[in-house]
CSV table of C-alpha atoms in Angstrom, one decimal:
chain,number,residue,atom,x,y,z
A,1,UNK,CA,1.3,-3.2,-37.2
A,2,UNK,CA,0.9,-1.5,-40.5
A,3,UNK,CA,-1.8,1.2,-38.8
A,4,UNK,CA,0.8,2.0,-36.2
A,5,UNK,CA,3.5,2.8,-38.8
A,6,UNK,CA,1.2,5.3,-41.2
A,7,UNK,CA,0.2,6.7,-38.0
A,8,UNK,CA,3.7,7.6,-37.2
A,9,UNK,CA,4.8,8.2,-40.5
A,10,UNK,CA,2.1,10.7,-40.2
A,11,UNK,CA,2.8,12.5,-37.4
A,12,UNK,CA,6.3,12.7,-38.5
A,13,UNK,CA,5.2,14.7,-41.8
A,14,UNK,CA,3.2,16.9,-39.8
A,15,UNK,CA,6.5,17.7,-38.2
A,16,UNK,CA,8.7,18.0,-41.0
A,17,UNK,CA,11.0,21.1,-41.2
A,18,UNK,CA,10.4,21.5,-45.2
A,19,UNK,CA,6.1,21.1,-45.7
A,20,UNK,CA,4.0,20.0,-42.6
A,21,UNK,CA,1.6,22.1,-40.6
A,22,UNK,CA,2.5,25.3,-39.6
A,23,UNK,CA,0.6,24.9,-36.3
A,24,UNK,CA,2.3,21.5,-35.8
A,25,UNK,CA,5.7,22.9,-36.3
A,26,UNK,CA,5.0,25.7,-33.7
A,27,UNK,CA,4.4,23.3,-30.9
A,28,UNK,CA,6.7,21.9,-27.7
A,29,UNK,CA,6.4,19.4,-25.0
A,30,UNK,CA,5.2,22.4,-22.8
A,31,UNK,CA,2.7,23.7,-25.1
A,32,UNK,CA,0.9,20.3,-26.0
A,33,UNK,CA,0.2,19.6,-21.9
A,34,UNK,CA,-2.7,21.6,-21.7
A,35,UNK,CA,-4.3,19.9,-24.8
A,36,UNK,CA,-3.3,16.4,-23.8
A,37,UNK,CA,-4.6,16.3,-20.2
A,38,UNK,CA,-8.1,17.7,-21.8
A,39,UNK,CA,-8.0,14.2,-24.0
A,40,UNK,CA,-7.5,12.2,-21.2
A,41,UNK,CA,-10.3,13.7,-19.1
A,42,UNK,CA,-12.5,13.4,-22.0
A,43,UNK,CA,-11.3,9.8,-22.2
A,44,UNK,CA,-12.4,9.3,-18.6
A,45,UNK,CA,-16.0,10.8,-19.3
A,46,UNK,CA,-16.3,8.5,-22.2
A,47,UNK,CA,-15.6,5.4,-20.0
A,48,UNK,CA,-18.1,7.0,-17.1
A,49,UNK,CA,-20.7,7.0,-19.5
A,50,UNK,CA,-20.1,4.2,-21.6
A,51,UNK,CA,-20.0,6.2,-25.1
A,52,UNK,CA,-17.4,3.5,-26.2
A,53,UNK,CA,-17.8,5.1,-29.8
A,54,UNK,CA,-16.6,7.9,-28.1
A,55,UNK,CA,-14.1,6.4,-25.9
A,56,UNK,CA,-12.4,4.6,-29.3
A,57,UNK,CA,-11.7,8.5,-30.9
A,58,UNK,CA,-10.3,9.5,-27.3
A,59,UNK,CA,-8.3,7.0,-27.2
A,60,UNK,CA,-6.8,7.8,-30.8
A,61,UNK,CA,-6.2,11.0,-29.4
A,62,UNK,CA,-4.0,10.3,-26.7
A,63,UNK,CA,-2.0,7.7,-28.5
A,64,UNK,CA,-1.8,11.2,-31.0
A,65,UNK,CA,-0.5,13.1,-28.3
A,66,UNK,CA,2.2,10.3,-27.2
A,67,UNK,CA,3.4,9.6,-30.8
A,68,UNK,CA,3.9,13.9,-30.9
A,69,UNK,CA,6.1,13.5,-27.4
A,70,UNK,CA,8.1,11.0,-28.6
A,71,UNK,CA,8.5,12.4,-32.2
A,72,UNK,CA,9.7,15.7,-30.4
A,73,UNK,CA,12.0,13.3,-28.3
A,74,UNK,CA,13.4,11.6,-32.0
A,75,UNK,CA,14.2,15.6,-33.6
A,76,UNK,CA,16.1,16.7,-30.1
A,77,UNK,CA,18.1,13.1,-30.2
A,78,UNK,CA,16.9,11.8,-27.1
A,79,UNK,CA,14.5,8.7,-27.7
A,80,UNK,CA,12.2,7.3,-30.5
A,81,UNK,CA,8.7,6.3,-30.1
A,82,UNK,CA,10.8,2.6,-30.5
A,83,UNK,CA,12.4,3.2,-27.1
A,84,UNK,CA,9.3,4.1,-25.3
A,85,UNK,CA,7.1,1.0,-26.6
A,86,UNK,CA,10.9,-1.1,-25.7
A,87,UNK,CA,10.8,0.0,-22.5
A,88,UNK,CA,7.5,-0.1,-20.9
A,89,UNK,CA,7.6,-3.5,-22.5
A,90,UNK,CA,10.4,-4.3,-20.3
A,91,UNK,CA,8.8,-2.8,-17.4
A,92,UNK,CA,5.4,-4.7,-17.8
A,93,UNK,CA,7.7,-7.9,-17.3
A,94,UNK,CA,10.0,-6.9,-14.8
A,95,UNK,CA,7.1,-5.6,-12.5
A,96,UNK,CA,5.3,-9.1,-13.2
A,97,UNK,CA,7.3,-11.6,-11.2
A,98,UNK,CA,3.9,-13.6,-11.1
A,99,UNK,CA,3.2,-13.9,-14.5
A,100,UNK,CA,6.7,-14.3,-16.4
A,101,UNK,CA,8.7,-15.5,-13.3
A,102,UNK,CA,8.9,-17.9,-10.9
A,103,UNK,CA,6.5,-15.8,-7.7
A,104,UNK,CA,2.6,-16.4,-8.0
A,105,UNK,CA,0.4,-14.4,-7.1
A,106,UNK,CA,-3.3,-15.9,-5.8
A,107,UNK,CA,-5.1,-12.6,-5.8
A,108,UNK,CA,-5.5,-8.9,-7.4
A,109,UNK,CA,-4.0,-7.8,-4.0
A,110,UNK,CA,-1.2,-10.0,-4.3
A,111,UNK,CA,-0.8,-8.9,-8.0
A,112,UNK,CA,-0.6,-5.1,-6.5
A,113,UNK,CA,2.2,-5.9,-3.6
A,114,UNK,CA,4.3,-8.1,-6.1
A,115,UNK,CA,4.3,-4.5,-8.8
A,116,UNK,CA,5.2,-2.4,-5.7
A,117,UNK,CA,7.8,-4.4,-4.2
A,118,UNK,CA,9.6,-5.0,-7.3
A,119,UNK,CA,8.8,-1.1,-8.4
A,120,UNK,CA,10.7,-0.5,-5.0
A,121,UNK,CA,13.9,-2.2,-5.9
A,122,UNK,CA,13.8,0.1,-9.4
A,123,UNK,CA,13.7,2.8,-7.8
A,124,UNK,CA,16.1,2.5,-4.8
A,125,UNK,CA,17.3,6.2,-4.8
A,126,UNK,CA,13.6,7.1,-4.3
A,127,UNK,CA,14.0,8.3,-0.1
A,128,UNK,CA,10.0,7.5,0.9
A,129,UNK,CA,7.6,5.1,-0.1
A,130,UNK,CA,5.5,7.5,-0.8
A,131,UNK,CA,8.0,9.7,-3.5
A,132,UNK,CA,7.0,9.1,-7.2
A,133,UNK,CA,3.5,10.1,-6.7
A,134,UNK,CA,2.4,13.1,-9.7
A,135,UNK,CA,1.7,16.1,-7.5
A,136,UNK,CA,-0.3,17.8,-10.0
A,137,UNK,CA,-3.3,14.7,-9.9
A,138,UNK,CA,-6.5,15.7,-7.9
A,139,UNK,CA,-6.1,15.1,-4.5
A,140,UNK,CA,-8.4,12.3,-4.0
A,141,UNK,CA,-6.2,10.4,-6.3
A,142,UNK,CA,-3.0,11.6,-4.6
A,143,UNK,CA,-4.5,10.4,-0.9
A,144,UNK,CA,-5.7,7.1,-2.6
A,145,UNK,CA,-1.8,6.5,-3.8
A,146,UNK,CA,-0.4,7.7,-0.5
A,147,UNK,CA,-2.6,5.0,1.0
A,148,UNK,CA,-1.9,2.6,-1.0
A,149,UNK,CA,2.0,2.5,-1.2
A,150,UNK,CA,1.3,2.6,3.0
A,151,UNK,CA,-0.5,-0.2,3.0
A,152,UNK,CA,1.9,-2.3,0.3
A,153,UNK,CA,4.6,-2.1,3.5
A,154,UNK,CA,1.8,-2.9,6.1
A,155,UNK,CA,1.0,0.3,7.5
A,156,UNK,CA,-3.4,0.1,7.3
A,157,UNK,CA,-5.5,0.2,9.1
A,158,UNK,CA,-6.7,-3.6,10.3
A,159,UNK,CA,-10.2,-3.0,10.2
A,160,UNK,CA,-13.4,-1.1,9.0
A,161,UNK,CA,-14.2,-0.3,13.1
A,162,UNK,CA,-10.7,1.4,13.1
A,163,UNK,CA,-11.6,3.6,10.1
A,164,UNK,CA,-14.7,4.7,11.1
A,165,UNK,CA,-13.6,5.1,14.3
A,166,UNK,CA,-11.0,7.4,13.0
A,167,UNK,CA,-13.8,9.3,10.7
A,168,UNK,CA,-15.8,10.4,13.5
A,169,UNK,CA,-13.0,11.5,15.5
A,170,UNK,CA,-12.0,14.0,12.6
A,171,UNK,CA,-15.4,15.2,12.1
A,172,UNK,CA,-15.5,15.6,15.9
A,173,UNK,CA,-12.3,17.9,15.4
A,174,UNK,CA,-13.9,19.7,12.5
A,175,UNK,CA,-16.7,20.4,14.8
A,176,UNK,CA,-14.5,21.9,17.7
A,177,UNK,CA,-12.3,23.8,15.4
A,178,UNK,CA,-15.8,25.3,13.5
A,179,UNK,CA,-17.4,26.4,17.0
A,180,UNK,CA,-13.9,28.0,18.1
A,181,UNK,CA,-14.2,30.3,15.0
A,182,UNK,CA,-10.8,28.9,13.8
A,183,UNK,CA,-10.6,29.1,10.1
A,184,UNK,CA,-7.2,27.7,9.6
A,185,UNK,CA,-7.6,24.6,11.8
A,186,UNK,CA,-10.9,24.2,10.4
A,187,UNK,CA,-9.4,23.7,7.0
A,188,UNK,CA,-7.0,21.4,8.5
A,189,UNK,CA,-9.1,19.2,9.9
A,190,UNK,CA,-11.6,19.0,7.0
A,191,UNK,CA,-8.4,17.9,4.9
A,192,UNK,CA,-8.2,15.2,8.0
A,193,UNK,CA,-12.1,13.8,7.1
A,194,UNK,CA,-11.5,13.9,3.8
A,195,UNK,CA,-8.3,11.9,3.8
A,196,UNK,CA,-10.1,9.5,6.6
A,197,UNK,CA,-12.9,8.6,4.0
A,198,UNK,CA,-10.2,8.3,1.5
A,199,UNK,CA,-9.4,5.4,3.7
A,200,UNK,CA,-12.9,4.2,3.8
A,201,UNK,CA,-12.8,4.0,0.1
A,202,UNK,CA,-9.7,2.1,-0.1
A,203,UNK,CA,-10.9,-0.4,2.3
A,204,UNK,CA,-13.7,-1.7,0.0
A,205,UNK,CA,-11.8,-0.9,-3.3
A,206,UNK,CA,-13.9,2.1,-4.4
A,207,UNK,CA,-12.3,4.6,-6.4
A,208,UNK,CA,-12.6,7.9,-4.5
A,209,UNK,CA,-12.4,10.2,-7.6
A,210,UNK,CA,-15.1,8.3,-9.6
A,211,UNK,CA,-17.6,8.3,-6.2
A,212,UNK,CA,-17.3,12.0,-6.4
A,213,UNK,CA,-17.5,12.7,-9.9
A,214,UNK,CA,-20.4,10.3,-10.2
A,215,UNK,CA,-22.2,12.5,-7.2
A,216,UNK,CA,-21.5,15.8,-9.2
A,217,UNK,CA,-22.7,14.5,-12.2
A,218,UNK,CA,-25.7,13.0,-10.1
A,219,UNK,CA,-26.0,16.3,-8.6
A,220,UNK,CA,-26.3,18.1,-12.4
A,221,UNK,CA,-28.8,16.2,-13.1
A,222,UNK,CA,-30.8,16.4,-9.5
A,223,UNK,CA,-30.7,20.4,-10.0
A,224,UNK,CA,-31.1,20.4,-14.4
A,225,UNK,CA,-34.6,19.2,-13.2
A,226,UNK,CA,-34.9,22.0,-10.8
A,227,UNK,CA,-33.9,24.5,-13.7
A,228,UNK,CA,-36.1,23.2,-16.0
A,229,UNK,CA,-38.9,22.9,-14.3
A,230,UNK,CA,-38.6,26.7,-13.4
A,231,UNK,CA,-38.0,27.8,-17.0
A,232,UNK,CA,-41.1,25.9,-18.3
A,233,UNK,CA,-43.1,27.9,-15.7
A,234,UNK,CA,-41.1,31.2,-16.8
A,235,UNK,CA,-40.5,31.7,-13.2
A,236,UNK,CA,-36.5,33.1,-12.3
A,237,UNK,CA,-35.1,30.1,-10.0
A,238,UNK,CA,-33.5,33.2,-8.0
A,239,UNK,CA,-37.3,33.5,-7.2
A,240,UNK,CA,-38.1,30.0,-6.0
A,241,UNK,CA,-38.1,29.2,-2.4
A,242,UNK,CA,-35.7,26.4,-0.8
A,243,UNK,CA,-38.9,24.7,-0.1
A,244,UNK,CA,-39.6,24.4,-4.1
A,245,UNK,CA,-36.6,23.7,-4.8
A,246,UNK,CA,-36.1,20.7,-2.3
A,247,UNK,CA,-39.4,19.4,-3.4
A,248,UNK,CA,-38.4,19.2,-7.2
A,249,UNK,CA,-35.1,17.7,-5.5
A,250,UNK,CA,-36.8,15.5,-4.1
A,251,UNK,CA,-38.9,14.5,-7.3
A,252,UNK,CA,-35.8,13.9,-9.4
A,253,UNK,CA,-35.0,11.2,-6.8
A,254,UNK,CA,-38.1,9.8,-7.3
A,255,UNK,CA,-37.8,9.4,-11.1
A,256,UNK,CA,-34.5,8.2,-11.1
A,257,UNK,CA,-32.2,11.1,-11.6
């Protein structure tokens, strides 16, 4: 694809030794991480809020920050963008048996076990199930994957009674430990209810991350109404009782914030 190439051919200048951009130049695979995970976060919100203008520049940014990794990868000798587009290319097949091989798969859940078991024979040095998972993702996402790569080898839970079963019994725990005064076990055992209603997620296929950033963003708007009603009144919200402020909680509810 012609846009593909300039794009490249583009990035490559911005690189080059003898003219490019200074800043350009300057950076390394280290330096560009803090940059690129902001552009995929800002990707994300696009997609939350359904800005696909938005979404369609984000985009463009990441596939930026890829084509910069791989052209750092070209000037050190060790892979072209070429290589990376070969071999995820190759991957996308090999990891669907049930669309260019022989295995069907009937459902999305099918779809899912076939990519894990034959992810699993790739990566036969790997000691757990559970290794290959990016430690540095939010937790919710890390639990969600733990879970996951469980239940691909049949270790679930076999119903919803069980998991909710198991969610009060941590928050039981989280009670004892709070009434004994016990800071550390009170930590652990929050960790345990979270990780529980991880499971409760995963058992109706909601996305744990997205259900809480959709309830902080829900909750940003729930208290902007609190603050603005405050500074059209030119009264401090430090001033306002909980009582006020519950009721103009309240209120946002009712008008759909």
């Amino acid at each position: 694809m012609k846009e593909f190439d300039e794009l490249v051919r583009v990035v490559r200048s911005l690189r080059d030794p003898d003219g490019g951009c200074p800043w350009d130049k300057k950076q390394t695979r280290e330096s560009l991480v803090p940059n690129f995970i902001e552009e995929l976060y800002e990707a994300v919100e696009a997609i939350e809020t359904g800005d696909v203008a938005n979404l369609r520049e984000e985009l463009g940014d990441i596939l930026l920050h890829i084509l910069f990794q791989a052209q750092i990868g070209q000037e050190n000798g060790e892979f072209t963008i070429k290589d990376v587009v070969q071999q995820i290319t190759e991957k996308l097949i090999r990891r669907h048996p049930h669309v260019f091989g022989e295995n069907k798969a009937v459902s999305a859940y099918d779809a899912k076990l076939s990519w894990e078991s034959a992810k699993r024979k790739e990566k036969s040095d790997r000691k757990s199930v559970l290794d290959g998972i990016p430690s540095g993702m939010p937790s919710l996402i890390i639990a969600s994957r733990m879970q996951e790569k469980a239940d691909a080898v049949g270790f679930s839970w076999d119903s919803l009674g069980t998991i909710l079963a198991k969610i009060r019994e941590e928050l039981a725990e989280l009670e004892e430990a709070v009434q004994k005064q016990d800071r550390a076990h009170t930590q652990e055992e929050f960790g345990d209810l979270l990780f529980a209603l991880v499971s409760y997620a995963n058992y109706f296929k909601l996305d744990a991350e997205s259900s809480l950033r959709e309830a902080c963003a829900k909750f940003r708007r729930r208290f902007g109404h609190i603050e603005d009603h405050f500074r059209q009144s030119k009264k401090e919200l430090a001033q306002a009782s909980v009582q006020e402020m519950e009721a103009l909680w309240q209120d946002a509810k009712k008008i759909g914030k």
